[in-house]
Structure formats: C-alpha cells, structure tokens
Amino acid sequence: MVKSMKADLHADLVVVANRLPVDRVTNPDGSQGWRTSPGGLVTAIEPVLNDNDGVWIGWPGGTDEAMEPFTDNGLHLVPLSMSEQEIEEHYEGFSNATLWPLYHDLAARPEFHREWWDTYQRVNRRFAEKAAEVAAEGGTVWVHDYQLQLVPAMLRELRPDLTIGFYLHIPFPPGELFQQLPWRRQILEGLLGADLVGFQLAGAAQNFIRLVRQRVGHKTHRDLVYLPDGRTVRATAFPISIDARGLDELSRTESVVKRSEEIREALGNPRKVFLGVDRLDYTKGIYARLRAFAEVIADGHFDVDDAVFVQVAVPSREQVETYKVLRDEIERLVGRINGDHGKLGQPAIHYLHSSYPREEMAALYRTADVMVVTPYRDGMNLVAKEYVACRANDDGALVLSEFAGAADELRQAWLVNPYDLNGMKQALLDAYRAEDRELGRRMRAMRKTIRQHDVAAWADSFMSSLAEVRGAHRKTLQPARKS
Ligand code: F6P
C-alpha cells in the first residue's frame, strides 16, 4: 500500500542507492502503483530499515517530475528524479559506459567524456544534498554502488555529524586499469568521505588501499587509511549473499515443484537441462558459453534429445550502444546454433529475452541439472548462489567462472576460465556426466556455505563494523532482526 510520508522527516538510518527498491506497476484497475523489486539488497536492508524507521533515497526510473516521498509496504521511500540528460550522461554514460567497463577488466572499451563527468558530479551532489536533508542529527547513511562514489565526501562536507558507510557491489579494479580514469583522484577522494568502504572481495579492498596510498598520498596500514584531519577510514571486504533460507523454502513449495515438472516437459524431457540466467550484459560471457555448448554437440558428445540449454537474458541498459550490439550478436548466434543442431520442435538453445518473477526463477533453478555462470568479471554473481539455494535435493552441478566473486566461496563448483573455450567445453561435459555421489558431495558443501553466509549476516556485519569504526559517541543503531 502506498502512503505519502511526512515532509519534515529526520531518519536515523538513510540508504542511498541509484535506484529505489520498487518497480512501477499498472494495477488491474489501470491505476499506477509500486511493487518491491525482487532482489537481495531489499531483502537484506528492509529489516534494518524497519527497525530504525529508516528511509531509502533513489531514482524511481523514468524522467518524471519531482515526486513526493511515500511509504510502500512499510518502506519509507524518497524518490530523486532525473532529467533525460541526466539519465543519458550520469546513468547510461558515466556510470554504465565509463565506470562499468573500466571496473570490469575492460570487457568493453570505456568512454571518457568530460560532459558525462560533469553530470555525474551534479547528480551525486543532488543525492548528497537529499541525504543531508533527511538524515537525523548523528544518524547513519549507507551509500551504495558505483553510480554514487562521490556522495560520501559531498555528504561529509554538508553533514560532518553523520556516520557514513559505502558499499561497492561491483569489482574495484587494479591500479593499472583504474589509472586510465581522468578523474581517478576525485573518485578516490569521494569514497574517502565514508567511515567504512565495503567491497565484495579482499583483493578489491587492497586495490583501493594501494591506490589511495599512491594517488592521494595518505598513510595506510592494512585495511586502514589515515587522513590528515585525524579521521580514519576502513576499507574491507563484505561478500554479499542471498536470502538462502527464503529461496530454499520457495523451491520446495508445491507450486514451484509442479511448475518445474511442467518446464521439463515443455523442453521435451531431455536427459539434462543446462541453464544460464543473466542480465544481458557483455561482462557475463553469454556468447562464449553458448558457443562452448554448441561445440560439445558438434563434437558428438550429446544431441538435443540428451541435453538442451535454456538461456534467460534479462533486458538491461537497452539504450547503451554496447548492449544493443551484444543483443544482436547473441541472437544471431542462437539462431545459428539452432539452425545447425536443432530438430523440428526441438531447439538446442531456448532463448528467453525477459525477466521473470521469483517463483518462476526458483522453478527454473529446480529444473536445471547444470547451471552455467561464466562471467569474464563479476563482483559476486548472486545467480550462482540462488541456484545452490534452490537445490533442496542436494543435486545439480554448478559450472562457475573463476572470475566471479562467488568462486571464492563456492569452491566445489566446476570452476572455469571463461576465456578458455576448450576448458569450458570440458567442464560442461564433466558436469553433464558427473555421478550422483559426486554431485551430492559438492552441492552439500556449497549449500552449507550459503546457509552460513546469507544476506542478513552480510548486512549485520557491515552495520556492526560501521558502528565500531565511528565509535560509541554515535547513536547506536538497532541490529537487524534475524529473519
Ligand atoms: O550489479 C550492479 C547493479 O547496479 C545492481 O545493483 C543492479 O541490480 C544491476 O546492476 C542492474 O542495474 P541497473 O538496471 O540499475 O543498471
């Protein structure tokens, strides 16, 4: 239910992210409403927000005029609108055509445009000003992701009384790549406005600390940066996770089990179902993985009666040129593979360019005998963890790129180098042929890992480190309720 919110709001906890955690929907009666976005971040942060009567500042999507704050399903939301030019230059431009490829090992060529940088700064300033306006005296602000890296320093200037945390959801590159950025120093200084800077992996935190030492000249020791004004900033890893228990329960429900049987039937009851689920993004390695699968068929190891591949490609950033090109390439490849290896009514690749609700995803994960996650670089990759959470029978194989953050934890997956086509073919085949005992051994170990490190544990550990870093003189936040 949507309710408007009191305007003179002062919250002890403010979350700032590029997007609000809700998607716009059209109700059956034609009116407009909101639906909480499926996804780990909301699940993780919602209990902390509720317990602290916190608010979430973010872009509602689209180019609407300024919208009033509102409450939806108990979440207090403060929309920050963007103009068409801001969407083009801040979101599609600097965030997704400069920083995104630069932070993902140059999986595409980053574009450097001074106008994009100007708009990135302007939008970051608006987010910082909004956070400064709604945060209570001595409150805590948690800023998220690469679109908002200047917010911590801008906010600290406006509100030195606040405790500020920042979490980067994507990789943080090594110095050799980061140094290409004409505004590298400003980004580092922007992040240093936070008391705690969180990364997915320890290597990313080390990259950051090293760059701060080399490029900004501050003293560092282990995970600490010492600023000339006496402040200390901690930079460390908090690997993000999923709502493992919630997904496990969902995957066992009668409707999901039934839907999974229907899906297998619709695929023609092959012996094995392979599955890929990704945003349609060039970092995800979709093209190479489909080629590897097609080559295994061409080599005669199996045919479409034995195995099919379901590829869910969730539409993403469709106005950005590299994403348009990628879509054409993948769709041409799928057509070619199906032309070469499909039979009447039996394509080798079932390609779905769409997003699906959580229940349907759980049914797909339940159906898949082999899950294939092969990004060239990925901060974490929650799909890999979601698959494991949905394998309630301790079966199924995960083929996982070494370059996904999740590979640090899911060591029992079939780990692959996505640049090595022969290696990937071998892993697909090994996973296809693996015996039940082997599958069970690996899956049980991975399920234990994700149960122990779920998204609630992630949020708790970030929030308690943040409270520690700034010490007892700050207002103590209520810990998140255990779900
Ligand atoms: O992985 C980074 C991220 O920004 C996520 O936070 C988000 O869910 C995804 O990429 C898609 O982002 P967007 O559609 O906002 O560009």
Short mmCIF file of C-alpha atoms and ligand atoms in Angstrom, two decimals:
data_model
loop_
_atom_site.label_atom_id
_atom_site.label_comp_id
_atom_site.label_asym_id
_atom_site.label_seq_id
_atom_site.Cartn_x
_atom_site.Cartn_y
_atom_site.Cartn_z
CA MET A 1 0.00 0.00 0.00
CA VAL A 2 1.31 3.45 -0.92
CA LYS A 3 1.00 6.29 1.59
CA SER A 4 2.51 9.75 1.40
CA MET A 5 5.13 10.49 4.02
CA LYS A 6 5.60 13.43 6.38
CA ALA A 7 7.82 16.03 4.71
CA ASP A 8 9.93 17.04 7.76
CA LEU A 9 11.38 13.57 8.01
CA HIS A 10 14.58 13.02 10.02
CA ALA A 11 15.75 9.43 9.89
CA ASP A 12 18.42 7.72 12.00
CA LEU A 13 19.26 5.49 9.04
CA VAL A 14 19.28 6.57 5.41
CA VAL A 15 20.06 4.24 2.50
CA VAL A 16 21.17 5.97 -0.70
CA ALA A 17 21.21 3.94 -3.91
CA ASN A 18 20.89 4.84 -7.57
CA ARG A 19 17.51 3.08 -7.77
CA LEU A 20 14.59 2.83 -5.36
CA PRO A 21 13.85 -0.77 -4.33
CA VAL A 22 10.44 -0.68 -6.06
CA ASP A 23 9.29 -1.05 -9.66
CA ARG A 24 6.37 0.81 -11.14
CA VAL A 25 3.36 -1.39 -11.98
CA THR A 26 -0.04 -0.79 -13.52
CA ASN A 27 -2.81 -2.16 -11.26
CA PRO A 28 -5.75 -4.15 -12.71
CA ASP A 29 -7.96 -1.01 -12.44
CA GLY A 30 -5.46 0.93 -14.58
CA SER A 31 -4.01 2.98 -11.70
CA GLN A 32 -0.25 3.21 -11.17
CA GLY A 33 1.39 1.54 -8.18
CA TRP A 34 4.70 0.10 -6.96
CA ARG A 35 5.98 -3.41 -6.39
CA THR A 36 9.04 -4.20 -4.24
CA SER A 37 11.85 -5.23 -6.62
CA PRO A 38 12.87 -8.85 -6.35
CA GLY A 39 16.45 -8.99 -5.18
CA GLY A 40 18.81 -9.49 -2.34
CA LEU A 41 19.54 -5.91 -1.45
CA VAL A 42 15.98 -5.06 -0.42
CA THR A 43 15.62 -8.34 1.49
CA ALA A 44 18.82 -7.57 3.37
CA ILE A 45 18.23 -3.96 4.13
CA GLU A 46 14.50 -3.97 4.79
CA PRO A 47 14.73 -5.33 8.38
CA VAL A 48 17.47 -2.86 9.29
CA LEU A 49 15.47 -0.02 7.77
CA ASN A 50 12.27 -1.04 9.55
CA ASP A 51 13.96 -1.42 12.92
CA ASN A 52 15.47 2.04 12.63
CA ASP A 53 12.48 3.68 10.92
CA GLY A 54 14.90 4.43 8.10
CA VAL A 55 14.40 5.84 4.62
CA TRP A 56 15.70 4.88 1.17
CA ILE A 57 16.65 7.58 -1.34
CA GLY A 58 16.81 6.56 -5.01
CA TRP A 59 15.82 7.17 -8.59
CA PRO A 60 12.34 5.80 -9.36
CA GLY A 61 13.27 5.16 -13.04
CA GLY A 62 11.99 7.28 -15.95
CA THR A 63 12.04 11.05 -16.27
CA ASP A 64 9.14 12.03 -14.05
CA GLU A 65 8.85 15.42 -12.44
CA ALA A 66 9.82 15.64 -8.78
CA MET A 67 7.80 13.13 -6.72
CA GLU A 68 6.87 13.38 -3.06
CA PRO A 69 8.28 10.87 -0.54
CA PHE A 70 5.95 7.92 0.06
CA THR A 71 5.68 4.72 2.08
CA ASP A 72 5.19 1.37 0.33
CA ASN A 73 4.85 -1.86 2.29
CA GLY A 74 6.43 -0.25 5.31
CA LEU A 75 9.43 1.10 3.38
CA HIS A 76 9.87 4.88 3.52
CA LEU A 77 10.96 5.96 0.06
CA VAL A 78 12.35 9.29 -1.10
CA PRO A 79 12.36 9.48 -4.92
CA LEU A 80 15.01 11.55 -6.64
CA SER A 81 14.05 12.17 -10.24
CA MET A 82 16.47 12.52 -13.16
CA SER A 83 16.10 14.55 -16.33
CA GLU A 84 16.53 12.95 -19.74
CA GLN A 85 20.01 14.46 -19.95
CA GLU A 86 20.93 13.11 -16.51
CA ILE A 87 19.79 9.62 -17.47
CA GLU A 88 21.87 9.81 -20.64
CA GLU A 89 25.00 11.28 -19.10
CA HIS A 90 25.00 10.07 -15.49
CA TYR A 91 23.31 6.64 -15.74
CA GLU A 92 23.86 5.42 -19.29
CA GLY A 93 27.02 7.47 -19.84
CA PHE A 94 29.44 7.85 -16.95
CA SER A 95 28.04 5.01 -14.81
CA ASN A 96 27.47 2.41 -17.49
CA ALA A 97 29.70 3.32 -20.42
CA THR A 98 32.71 4.67 -18.44
CA LEU A 99 32.84 3.08 -14.97
CA TRP A 100 31.11 -0.24 -15.71
CA PRO A 101 33.57 -1.46 -18.37
CA LEU A 102 36.56 0.09 -16.55
CA TYR A 103 35.68 -1.74 -13.33
CA HIS A 104 35.07 -5.00 -15.20
CA ASP A 105 38.55 -5.57 -16.63
CA LEU A 106 37.80 -3.51 -19.79
CA ALA A 107 35.27 -6.09 -21.01
CA ALA A 108 34.29 -3.22 -23.35
CA ARG A 109 36.19 -0.02 -24.14
CA PRO A 110 35.36 2.67 -21.55
CA GLU A 111 34.37 6.04 -22.97
CA PHE A 112 35.73 9.16 -21.31
CA HIS A 113 33.65 12.32 -21.83
CA ARG A 114 34.03 15.47 -19.79
CA GLU A 115 30.30 16.33 -20.06
CA TRP A 116 29.40 12.93 -18.58
CA TRP A 117 31.73 13.56 -15.68
CA ASP A 118 30.13 16.98 -15.05
CA THR A 119 26.68 15.38 -14.95
CA TYR A 120 27.90 12.52 -12.72
CA GLN A 121 29.15 15.13 -10.23
CA ARG A 122 25.90 17.08 -10.43
CA VAL A 123 23.71 14.02 -9.83
CA ASN A 124 25.95 12.80 -6.98
CA ARG A 125 25.61 16.24 -5.39
CA ARG A 126 21.81 16.07 -5.57
CA PHE A 127 21.85 12.66 -3.86
CA ALA A 128 24.20 14.00 -1.16
CA GLU A 129 22.01 17.07 -0.58
CA LYS A 130 18.91 14.94 -0.27
CA ALA A 131 20.63 12.62 2.24
CA ALA A 132 21.85 15.65 4.22
CA GLU A 133 18.27 16.94 4.31
CA VAL A 134 16.62 13.74 5.60
CA ALA A 135 19.26 12.30 7.96
CA ALA A 136 18.76 12.94 11.68
CA GLU A 137 21.49 14.58 13.79
CA GLY A 138 24.21 11.97 14.41
CA GLY A 139 22.46 9.47 12.11
CA THR A 140 23.91 6.90 9.74
CA VAL A 141 23.89 6.98 5.94
CA TRP A 142 24.68 3.89 3.86
CA VAL A 143 25.56 4.76 0.25
CA HIS A 144 25.55 2.07 -2.44
CA ASP A 145 27.48 1.41 -5.60
CA TYR A 146 29.48 2.86 -8.45
CA GLN A 147 26.88 5.38 -9.58
CA LEU A 148 27.32 7.32 -6.31
CA GLN A 149 31.02 7.24 -5.43
CA LEU A 150 31.24 11.00 -4.82
CA VAL A 151 28.35 11.08 -2.37
CA PRO A 152 30.35 10.16 0.79
CA ALA A 153 32.72 13.16 0.58
CA MET A 154 29.99 15.57 -0.56
CA LEU A 155 27.77 14.44 2.31
CA ARG A 156 30.53 14.67 4.90
CA GLU A 157 31.14 18.27 3.90
CA LEU A 158 27.45 19.08 4.37
CA ARG A 159 26.95 16.96 7.50
CA PRO A 160 30.14 16.15 9.46
CA ASP A 161 27.98 14.75 12.29
CA LEU A 162 26.92 11.70 10.25
CA THR A 163 28.36 8.19 10.19
CA ILE A 164 28.78 7.25 6.53
CA GLY A 165 29.18 3.78 5.04
CA PHE A 166 29.74 2.97 1.37
CA TYR A 167 29.39 -0.41 -0.31
CA LEU A 168 30.57 -1.20 -3.85
CA HIS A 169 28.55 -4.01 -5.40
CA ILE A 170 30.81 -4.43 -8.44
CA PRO A 171 34.56 -5.19 -8.67
CA PHE A 172 37.11 -2.49 -7.86
CA PRO A 173 39.85 -2.68 -10.50
CA PRO A 174 43.60 -2.91 -10.04
CA GLY A 175 45.62 0.31 -10.31
CA GLU A 176 46.83 -0.41 -13.86
CA LEU A 177 43.24 -0.12 -15.12
CA PHE A 178 41.83 2.44 -12.67
CA GLN A 179 44.59 4.88 -13.55
CA GLN A 180 43.13 5.36 -17.03
CA LEU A 181 40.29 7.32 -15.48
CA PRO A 182 40.95 11.07 -15.91
CA TRP A 183 39.05 11.70 -12.64
CA ARG A 184 40.69 8.90 -10.62
CA ARG A 185 41.75 11.12 -7.73
CA GLN A 186 38.31 12.68 -7.33
CA ILE A 187 36.68 9.23 -7.17
CA LEU A 188 39.13 8.05 -4.51
CA GLU A 189 38.59 11.23 -2.51
CA GLY A 190 34.83 10.84 -2.91
CA LEU A 191 34.94 7.37 -1.37
CA LEU A 192 37.20 8.54 1.45
CA GLY A 193 34.33 10.66 2.74
CA ALA A 194 32.96 7.41 4.20
CA ASP A 195 33.99 5.92 7.54
CA LEU A 196 33.78 2.42 6.13
CA VAL A 197 34.17 1.41 2.46
CA GLY A 198 32.97 -2.14 1.78
CA PHE A 199 33.93 -4.32 -1.19
CA GLN A 200 32.90 -7.79 -2.36
CA LEU A 201 36.41 -9.26 -2.14
CA ALA A 202 39.60 -8.66 -0.17
CA GLY A 203 41.53 -8.09 -3.44
CA ALA A 204 39.28 -5.14 -4.33
CA ALA A 205 39.80 -3.56 -0.90
CA GLN A 206 43.57 -3.96 -1.35
CA ASN A 207 43.40 -2.34 -4.81
CA PHE A 208 41.63 0.63 -3.23
CA ILE A 209 44.07 0.99 -0.31
CA ARG A 210 47.07 0.81 -2.65
CA LEU A 211 45.59 3.43 -4.98
CA VAL A 212 44.81 5.76 -2.07
CA ARG A 213 48.44 5.49 -0.94
CA GLN A 214 49.87 6.02 -4.43
CA ARG A 215 47.46 8.54 -5.91
CA VAL A 216 46.21 10.55 -2.92
CA GLY A 217 49.30 10.14 -0.74
CA HIS A 218 47.58 9.18 2.52
CA LYS A 219 49.22 6.87 5.04
CA THR A 220 47.70 3.39 5.16
CA HIS A 221 48.14 0.33 7.33
CA ARG A 222 46.41 -2.96 6.48
CA ASP A 223 42.74 -2.02 5.93
CA LEU A 224 43.01 1.49 7.39
CA VAL A 225 43.60 4.87 5.76
CA TYR A 226 44.80 7.73 7.97
CA LEU A 227 43.58 11.13 6.79
CA PRO A 228 45.41 14.39 7.59
CA ASP A 229 42.39 15.66 9.59
CA GLY A 230 42.78 12.74 12.05
CA ARG A 231 39.91 10.70 10.63
CA THR A 232 40.41 7.01 9.88
CA VAL A 233 38.70 5.18 7.02
CA ARG A 234 38.41 1.40 6.97
CA ALA A 235 38.29 -0.45 3.63
CA THR A 236 37.47 -4.11 3.78
CA ALA A 237 35.55 -6.99 2.19
CA PHE A 238 31.94 -7.96 2.96
CA PRO A 239 30.95 -10.59 0.37
CA ILE A 240 27.25 -10.15 -0.34
CA SER A 241 24.82 -13.05 -0.35
CA ILE A 242 21.18 -14.03 -0.78
CA ASP A 243 18.16 -14.92 1.30
CA ALA A 244 19.19 -18.59 1.25
CA ARG A 245 16.52 -19.85 3.62
CA GLY A 246 13.70 -17.99 1.85
CA LEU A 247 14.71 -19.37 -1.56
CA ASP A 248 15.17 -22.88 -0.22
CA GLU A 249 11.64 -22.79 1.20
CA LEU A 250 10.24 -21.35 -2.03
CA SER A 251 11.90 -24.04 -4.14
CA ARG A 252 10.15 -26.77 -2.09
CA THR A 253 6.63 -25.36 -2.42
CA GLU A 254 4.10 -27.46 -4.28
CA SER A 255 3.54 -24.84 -6.97
CA VAL A 256 7.26 -24.49 -7.73
CA VAL A 257 7.77 -28.28 -7.83
CA LYS A 258 4.82 -28.60 -10.20
CA ARG A 259 5.99 -25.73 -12.39
CA SER A 260 9.44 -27.30 -12.59
CA GLU A 261 7.90 -30.54 -13.89
CA GLU A 262 5.94 -28.54 -16.48
CA ILE A 263 9.11 -26.79 -17.63
CA ARG A 264 10.97 -30.08 -18.14
CA GLU A 265 8.01 -31.44 -20.06
CA ALA A 266 7.86 -28.31 -22.23
CA LEU A 267 11.56 -28.74 -23.03
CA GLY A 268 10.85 -32.26 -24.38
CA ASN A 269 12.06 -34.20 -21.32
CA PRO A 270 15.76 -34.18 -22.21
CA ARG A 271 18.14 -36.17 -20.02
CA LYS A 272 19.83 -32.98 -18.82
CA VAL A 273 18.82 -29.34 -18.79
CA PHE A 274 21.55 -26.68 -18.86
CA LEU A 275 20.63 -23.18 -17.66
CA GLY A 276 22.09 -19.67 -17.93
CA VAL A 277 20.46 -16.68 -16.21
CA ASP A 278 21.99 -13.26 -16.69
CA ARG A 279 21.24 -9.63 -17.30
CA LEU A 280 22.02 -9.23 -20.99
CA ASP A 281 25.45 -7.76 -20.30
CA TYR A 282 28.78 -8.18 -22.12
CA THR A 283 30.55 -8.97 -18.83
CA LYS A 284 28.50 -12.15 -18.38
CA GLY A 285 30.20 -14.30 -21.04
CA ILE A 286 26.93 -15.50 -22.58
CA TYR A 287 28.29 -15.71 -26.14
CA ALA A 288 31.29 -17.88 -25.27
CA ARG A 289 29.25 -20.23 -23.09
CA LEU A 290 26.66 -20.84 -25.83
CA ARG A 291 29.48 -21.47 -28.32
CA ALA A 292 31.04 -23.98 -25.94
CA PHE A 293 27.72 -25.80 -25.58
CA ALA A 294 27.21 -25.87 -29.38
CA GLU A 295 30.72 -27.25 -29.90
CA VAL A 296 30.09 -30.06 -27.42
CA ILE A 297 27.06 -31.02 -29.54
CA ALA A 298 29.05 -30.64 -32.78
CA ASP A 299 31.77 -32.92 -31.34
CA GLY A 300 29.09 -35.60 -30.95
CA HIS A 301 29.06 -35.92 -27.15
CA PHE A 302 25.30 -35.40 -26.96
CA ASP A 303 22.40 -34.13 -29.06
CA VAL A 304 19.14 -32.30 -28.37
CA ASP A 305 17.44 -35.47 -27.09
CA ASP A 306 20.13 -35.66 -24.41
CA ALA A 307 20.55 -32.03 -23.48
CA VAL A 308 19.14 -28.55 -24.12
CA PHE A 309 20.27 -25.14 -22.95
CA VAL A 310 17.85 -22.58 -21.52
CA GLN A 311 19.29 -19.07 -21.60
CA VAL A 312 17.35 -16.36 -19.77
CA ALA A 313 18.67 -12.96 -20.86
CA VAL A 314 17.14 -10.20 -18.76
CA PRO A 315 16.84 -6.94 -20.75
CA SER A 316 19.23 -4.32 -19.38
CA ARG A 317 20.53 -0.82 -20.21
CA GLU A 318 19.00 -1.06 -23.65
CA GLN A 319 19.84 2.49 -24.69
CA VAL A 320 23.60 1.90 -24.32
CA GLU A 321 25.24 1.07 -27.66
CA THR A 322 27.41 -1.85 -26.47
CA TYR A 323 24.30 -3.54 -25.03
CA LYS A 324 22.43 -3.12 -28.35
CA VAL A 325 25.34 -4.67 -30.25
CA LEU A 326 25.60 -7.55 -27.76
CA ARG A 327 21.91 -8.38 -28.10
CA ASP A 328 22.24 -8.64 -31.89
CA GLU A 329 25.33 -10.85 -31.59
CA ILE A 330 23.76 -13.26 -29.10
CA GLU A 331 20.53 -13.52 -31.03
CA ARG A 332 22.40 -14.24 -34.29
CA LEU A 333 24.42 -16.93 -32.53
CA VAL A 334 21.32 -18.58 -31.01
CA GLY A 335 19.73 -18.66 -34.48
CA ARG A 336 22.85 -20.23 -35.97
CA ILE A 337 23.19 -22.88 -33.25
CA ASN A 338 19.52 -23.82 -33.50
CA GLY A 339 19.78 -23.96 -37.30
CA ASP A 340 22.83 -26.23 -37.08
CA HIS A 341 21.83 -28.52 -34.22
CA GLY A 342 18.07 -28.25 -33.56
CA LYS A 343 15.40 -30.65 -34.71
CA LEU A 344 11.79 -29.90 -35.59
CA GLY A 345 10.20 -28.60 -32.35
CA GLN A 346 13.48 -29.21 -30.50
CA PRO A 347 15.83 -26.22 -30.47
CA ALA A 348 19.22 -26.73 -28.82
CA ILE A 349 19.03 -23.31 -27.14
CA HIS A 350 15.80 -21.99 -25.61
CA TYR A 351 16.47 -18.25 -25.54
CA LEU A 352 14.22 -16.05 -23.38
CA HIS A 353 14.75 -12.27 -23.54
CA SER A 354 12.71 -11.40 -20.47
CA SER A 355 12.71 -11.14 -16.69
CA TYR A 356 10.65 -13.49 -14.53
CA PRO A 357 9.17 -13.43 -11.03
CA ARG A 358 10.95 -15.17 -8.17
CA GLU A 359 8.68 -18.26 -8.28
CA GLU A 360 9.41 -18.90 -11.96
CA MET A 361 13.15 -18.46 -11.35
CA ALA A 362 13.02 -20.96 -8.48
CA ALA A 363 11.25 -23.44 -10.79
CA LEU A 364 13.92 -22.94 -13.47
CA TYR A 365 16.73 -23.45 -10.95
CA ARG A 366 14.97 -26.60 -9.74
CA THR A 367 14.75 -27.88 -13.30
CA ALA A 368 18.37 -27.21 -14.26
CA ASP A 369 20.77 -30.14 -13.97
CA VAL A 370 23.71 -27.96 -14.92
CA MET A 371 23.80 -24.24 -14.10
CA VAL A 372 26.31 -22.30 -16.20
CA VAL A 373 27.61 -19.00 -14.80
CA THR A 374 30.62 -17.81 -16.80
CA PRO A 375 31.21 -14.04 -16.45
CA TYR A 376 34.51 -12.53 -17.56
CA ARG A 377 34.40 -10.50 -14.35
CA ASP A 378 31.64 -10.18 -11.77
CA GLY A 379 31.58 -8.56 -8.34
CA MET A 380 29.81 -11.55 -6.80
CA ASN A 381 27.11 -13.13 -9.03
CA LEU A 382 24.06 -13.92 -6.98
CA VAL A 383 22.58 -16.25 -9.62
CA ALA A 384 25.20 -18.86 -8.71
CA LYS A 385 24.18 -18.64 -5.05
CA GLU A 386 20.45 -18.67 -5.89
CA TYR A 387 20.88 -21.88 -7.87
CA VAL A 388 22.59 -23.57 -4.92
CA ALA A 389 19.84 -22.35 -2.55
CA CYS A 390 17.16 -23.93 -4.78
CA ARG A 391 18.78 -27.41 -4.91
CA ALA A 392 16.92 -28.82 -1.93
CA ASN A 393 17.73 -32.39 -3.01
CA ASP A 394 21.49 -31.76 -2.90
CA ASP A 395 21.86 -32.45 -6.62
CA GLY A 396 22.68 -30.42 -9.74
CA ALA A 397 26.02 -29.13 -11.00
CA LEU A 398 27.32 -25.57 -10.97
CA VAL A 399 29.82 -24.52 -13.66
CA LEU A 400 31.24 -21.24 -12.39
CA SER A 401 33.74 -18.71 -13.70
CA GLU A 402 36.87 -18.22 -11.62
CA PHE A 403 36.34 -14.50 -12.20
CA ALA A 404 33.02 -14.26 -10.38
CA GLY A 405 33.34 -13.18 -6.75
CA ALA A 406 31.17 -16.18 -5.82
CA ALA A 407 34.03 -18.52 -6.86
CA ASP A 408 35.87 -17.54 -3.65
CA GLU A 409 33.14 -19.22 -1.60
CA LEU A 410 31.66 -21.85 -3.93
CA ARG A 411 34.87 -23.82 -4.28
CA GLN A 412 33.06 -27.09 -5.05
CA ALA A 413 31.66 -25.76 -8.34
CA TRP A 414 33.28 -26.81 -11.63
CA LEU A 415 35.48 -23.71 -11.86
CA VAL A 416 36.32 -22.46 -15.36
CA ASN A 417 38.28 -19.76 -17.12
CA PRO A 418 35.64 -18.21 -19.43
CA TYR A 419 38.34 -17.21 -21.94
CA ASP A 420 39.34 -20.87 -22.37
CA LEU A 421 36.76 -22.39 -24.71
CA ASN A 422 38.17 -25.92 -24.55
CA GLY A 423 38.32 -25.74 -20.76
CA MET A 424 34.67 -24.65 -20.67
CA LYS A 425 33.65 -27.47 -23.05
CA GLN A 426 35.38 -29.97 -20.78
CA ALA A 427 33.67 -28.56 -17.67
CA LEU A 428 30.24 -28.72 -19.36
CA LEU A 429 30.89 -32.31 -20.28
CA ASP A 430 32.23 -33.25 -16.84
CA ALA A 431 29.20 -31.67 -15.18
CA TYR A 432 26.90 -33.44 -17.64
CA ARG A 433 28.50 -36.81 -16.89
CA ALA A 434 29.02 -36.41 -13.14
CA GLU A 435 27.65 -39.18 -10.95
CA ASP A 436 25.05 -38.58 -8.25
CA ARG A 437 27.51 -39.17 -5.41
CA GLU A 438 29.89 -36.55 -6.78
CA LEU A 439 27.06 -34.06 -7.34
CA GLY A 440 25.73 -34.62 -3.83
CA ARG A 441 29.14 -34.16 -2.23
CA ARG A 442 29.76 -30.87 -4.00
CA MET A 443 26.24 -29.47 -3.58
CA ARG A 444 26.02 -30.26 0.13
CA ALA A 445 29.22 -28.34 0.79
CA MET A 446 28.06 -25.33 -1.23
CA ARG A 447 24.66 -25.30 0.45
CA LYS A 448 26.32 -25.25 3.86
CA THR A 449 28.39 -22.23 2.81
CA ILE A 450 25.44 -20.17 1.61
CA ARG A 451 23.33 -21.06 4.66
CA GLN A 452 26.08 -19.80 6.94
CA HIS A 453 26.72 -16.60 4.98
CA ASP A 454 23.33 -15.29 3.97
CA VAL A 455 22.31 -11.76 3.17
CA ALA A 456 21.14 -11.00 6.71
CA ALA A 457 24.61 -11.92 8.01
CA TRP A 458 26.12 -9.65 5.33
CA ALA A 459 24.01 -6.64 6.36
CA ASP A 460 24.62 -7.28 10.08
CA SER A 461 28.34 -7.50 9.62
CA PHE A 462 28.53 -4.26 7.58
CA MET A 463 26.35 -2.36 10.04
CA SER A 464 28.25 -3.54 13.11
CA SER A 465 31.62 -2.69 11.53
CA LEU A 466 30.27 0.74 10.68
CA ALA A 467 29.14 1.29 14.25
CA GLU A 468 32.55 0.14 15.53
CA VAL A 469 34.55 2.37 13.19
CA ARG A 470 32.89 5.56 14.36
CA GLY A 471 32.85 4.53 17.98
CA ALA A 472 30.41 4.85 20.82
CA HIS A 473 29.74 8.59 20.53
CA ARG A 474 27.41 7.86 17.60
CA LYS A 475 23.78 6.95 18.05
CA THR A 476 23.61 3.18 18.37
CA LEU A 477 21.57 1.55 15.64
CA GLN A 478 19.29 -1.33 16.42
CA PRO A 479 20.76 -4.54 14.96
CA ALA A 480 18.71 -6.11 12.16
CA ARG A 481 16.04 -8.58 13.26
CA LYS A 482 17.03 -12.13 12.45
CA SER A 483 14.63 -13.48 9.83
O1 F6P B 1 25.45 -5.15 -10.20
C1 F6P B 1 25.35 -3.78 -10.17
C2 F6P B 1 23.94 -3.29 -10.45
O2 F6P B 1 23.90 -1.88 -10.43
C3 F6P B 1 22.93 -3.84 -9.45
O3 F6P B 1 22.88 -3.10 -8.28
C4 F6P B 1 21.68 -3.80 -10.27
O4 F6P B 1 20.70 -4.69 -9.81
C5 F6P B 1 22.16 -4.18 -11.65
O5 F6P B 1 23.50 -3.74 -11.71
C6 F6P B 1 21.34 -3.58 -12.78
O6 F6P B 1 21.45 -2.22 -12.70
P1 F6P B 1 20.61 -1.14 -13.47
O7 F6P B 1 19.45 -1.80 -14.15
O8 F6P B 1 20.17 -0.18 -12.42
O9 F6P B 1 21.56 -0.53 -14.44
#
